[in-house]
PDB file of C-alpha atoms in Angstrom:
ATOM      1  CA  ILE A  25      -7.647   3.085   8.733  1.00  0.00           C
ATOM      2  CA  GLU A  26      -9.591   2.224   5.661  1.00  0.00           C
ATOM      3  CA  LEU A  27     -11.033  -1.341   5.667  1.00  0.00           C
ATOM      4  CA  ASN A  28     -11.606  -3.134   2.248  1.00  0.00           C
ATOM      5  CA  ALA A  29     -10.108  -0.060   0.589  1.00  0.00           C
ATOM      6  CA  ASN A  30     -10.843   0.433  -3.112  1.00  0.00           C
ATOM      7  CA  ALA A  31     -10.128   3.004  -5.783  1.00  0.00           C
ATOM      8  CA  SER A  32     -13.233   4.917  -4.944  1.00  0.00           C
ATOM      9  CA  SER A  33     -12.665   4.864  -1.284  1.00  0.00           C
ATOM     10  CA  LEU A  34      -8.971   6.064  -1.692  1.00  0.00           C
ATOM     11  CA  ALA A  35     -10.082   8.758  -4.080  1.00  0.00           C
ATOM     12  CA  ASN A  36     -12.656   9.899  -1.387  1.00  0.00           C
ATOM     13  CA  LEU A  37      -9.780  10.004   1.223  1.00  0.00           C
ATOM     14  CA  ALA A  38      -7.657  12.118  -1.109  1.00  0.00           C
ATOM     15  CA  GLN A  39     -10.346  14.909  -0.854  1.00  0.00           C
ATOM     16  CA  GLU A  40      -9.510  15.549   2.805  1.00  0.00           C
ATOM     17  CA  HIS A  41      -6.225  13.814   3.679  1.00  0.00           C
ATOM     18  CA  ASP A  42      -2.618  14.238   2.351  1.00  0.00           C
ATOM     19  CA  PHE A  43      -0.626  10.968   3.232  1.00  0.00           C
ATOM     20  CA  ASN A  44       3.099  10.553   3.153  1.00  0.00           C
ATOM     21  CA  VAL A  45       2.837   6.839   3.441  1.00  0.00           C
ATOM     22  CA  VAL A  46       0.096   4.290   2.840  1.00  0.00           C
ATOM     23  CA  LEU A  47       0.307   0.724   4.537  1.00  0.00           C
ATOM     24  CA  VAL A  48      -1.667  -1.995   2.947  1.00  0.00           C
ATOM     25  CA  SER A  49      -2.182  -5.450   4.540  1.00  0.00           C
ATOM     26  CA  ALA A  50      -2.992  -8.053   2.037  1.00  0.00           C
ATOM     27  CA  SER A  51      -3.596 -11.723   2.385  1.00  0.00           C
ATOM     28  CA  ARG A  52      -2.285 -14.517   0.013  1.00  0.00           C
ATOM     29  CA  GLY A  53      -5.803 -14.490  -1.608  1.00  0.00           C
ATOM     30  CA  GLU A  54      -5.609 -10.779  -2.776  1.00  0.00           C
ATOM     31  CA  CYS A  55      -5.382 -10.392  -6.477  1.00  0.00           C
ATOM     32  CA  PRO A  56      -2.114  -8.587  -7.574  1.00  0.00           C
ATOM     33  CA  ASP A  57      -3.997  -6.533 -10.212  1.00  0.00           C
ATOM     34  CA  GLY A  58      -6.292  -5.323  -7.575  1.00  0.00           C
ATOM     35  CA  LEU A  59      -3.328  -4.193  -5.453  1.00  0.00           C
ATOM     36  CA  ARG A  60      -1.654  -2.604  -8.523  1.00  0.00           C
ATOM     37  CA  GLN A  61      -4.784  -0.670  -9.074  1.00  0.00           C
ATOM     38  CA  LEU A  62      -4.690   0.654  -5.413  1.00  0.00           C
ATOM     39  CA  VAL A  63      -1.115   1.574  -5.811  1.00  0.00           C
ATOM     40  CA  GLY A  64      -1.965   3.568  -8.954  1.00  0.00           C
ATOM     41  CA  VAL A  65      -4.633   5.473  -7.194  1.00  0.00           C
ATOM     42  CA  VAL A  66      -2.251   6.449  -4.425  1.00  0.00           C
ATOM     43  CA  ARG A  67       0.187   7.459  -6.839  1.00  0.00           C
ATOM     44  CA  GLN A  68      -2.408   9.537  -8.718  1.00  0.00           C
ATOM     45  CA  HIS A  69      -3.516  11.355  -5.747  1.00  0.00           C
ATOM     46  CA  TRP A  70      -0.443  11.560  -3.502  1.00  0.00           C
ATOM     47  CA  ALA A  71       2.502  11.535  -5.909  1.00  0.00           C
ATOM     48  CA  ALA A  72       5.281  11.539  -3.396  1.00  0.00           C
ATOM     49  CA  CYS A  73       3.559   9.068  -1.004  1.00  0.00           C
ATOM     50  CA  LYS A  74       5.388   5.707  -0.227  1.00  0.00           C
ATOM     51  CA  VAL A  75       3.406   2.468  -0.426  1.00  0.00           C
ATOM     52  CA  VAL A  76       4.197  -0.421   1.806  1.00  0.00           C
ATOM     53  CA  ILE A  77       2.363  -3.746   1.186  1.00  0.00           C
ATOM     54  CA  GLY A  78       2.437  -6.281   4.133  1.00  0.00           C
ATOM     55  CA  GLY A  79       0.552  -9.271   5.390  1.00  0.00           C
ATOM     56  CA  SER A  80       0.571 -12.994   4.243  1.00  0.00           C
ATOM     57  CA  ILE A  81       0.805 -11.933   0.526  1.00  0.00           C
ATOM     58  CA  CYS A  82       4.656 -11.461   1.472  1.00  0.00           C
ATOM     59  CA  ASP A  83       4.830 -15.282   1.472  1.00  0.00           C
ATOM     60  CA  PHE A  84       5.082 -15.086  -2.304  1.00  0.00           C
ATOM     61  CA  GLY A  85       8.295 -13.046  -2.113  1.00  0.00           C
ATOM     62  CA  ARG A  86       9.303  -9.497  -2.078  1.00  0.00           C
ATOM     63  CA  ASP A  87       9.755  -9.241  -5.903  1.00  0.00           C
ATOM     64  CA  LEU A  88       5.941  -9.178  -6.166  1.00  0.00           C
ATOM     65  CA  GLY A  89       5.934  -5.768  -4.479  1.00  0.00           C
ATOM     66  CA  SER A  90       7.902  -4.270  -7.422  1.00  0.00           C
ATOM     67  CA  GLY A  91       5.403  -5.653  -9.898  1.00  0.00           C
ATOM     68  CA  ILE A  92       2.664  -4.185  -8.021  1.00  0.00           C
ATOM     69  CA  GLY A  93       4.563  -0.838  -7.773  1.00  0.00           C
ATOM     70  CA  ALA A  94       5.050  -0.561  -3.958  1.00  0.00           C
ATOM     71  CA  ASN A  95       8.072   0.973  -2.536  1.00  0.00           C
ATOM     72  CA  LEU A  96       8.394  -1.918   0.070  1.00  0.00           C
ATOM     73  CA  MET A  97       6.874  -5.303   0.535  1.00  0.00           C
ATOM     74  CA  THR A  98       7.449  -6.586   3.977  1.00  0.00           C
ATOM     75  CA  ASP A  99       5.856  -8.611   6.850  1.00  0.00           C
ATOM     76  CA  ASP A 100       8.004  -7.080   9.337  1.00  0.00           C
ATOM     77  CA  TRP A 101       6.251  -4.113  10.872  1.00  0.00           C
ATOM     78  CA  GLN A 102       9.507  -2.600  12.137  1.00  0.00           C
ATOM     79  CA  GLU A 103      10.880  -2.599   8.646  1.00  0.00           C
ATOM     80  CA  ALA A 104       7.772  -0.976   7.369  1.00  0.00           C
ATOM     81  CA  LEU A 105       7.858   1.679   9.884  1.00  0.00           C
ATOM     82  CA  GLY A 106      11.536   2.547   9.264  1.00  0.00           C
ATOM     83  CA  LEU A 107      10.952   3.224   5.647  1.00  0.00           C
ATOM     84  CA  ARG A 108      12.406   6.760   4.947  1.00  0.00           C
ATOM     85  CA  ILE A 109      10.004   9.256   3.764  1.00  0.00           C
TER      86      ILE A 109
END
């Protein structure tokens, strides 16, 4: 768990960990550009990694997820964990 993750903290995690999936919980107040930046850092360090965005930001619709670059945007944890890796 990385609370208040940012580009720098994700880059530090990449030095010691190899992830298959990154789950991001985002509120409606999150900036889509900031989330897009996080997804970019994930792709840079873990090219095959899946990115799932959840939380109240999902109230804006699933289309936002594709604009951010996420593989999936859902507020259903069961759907998020069922993502094929």
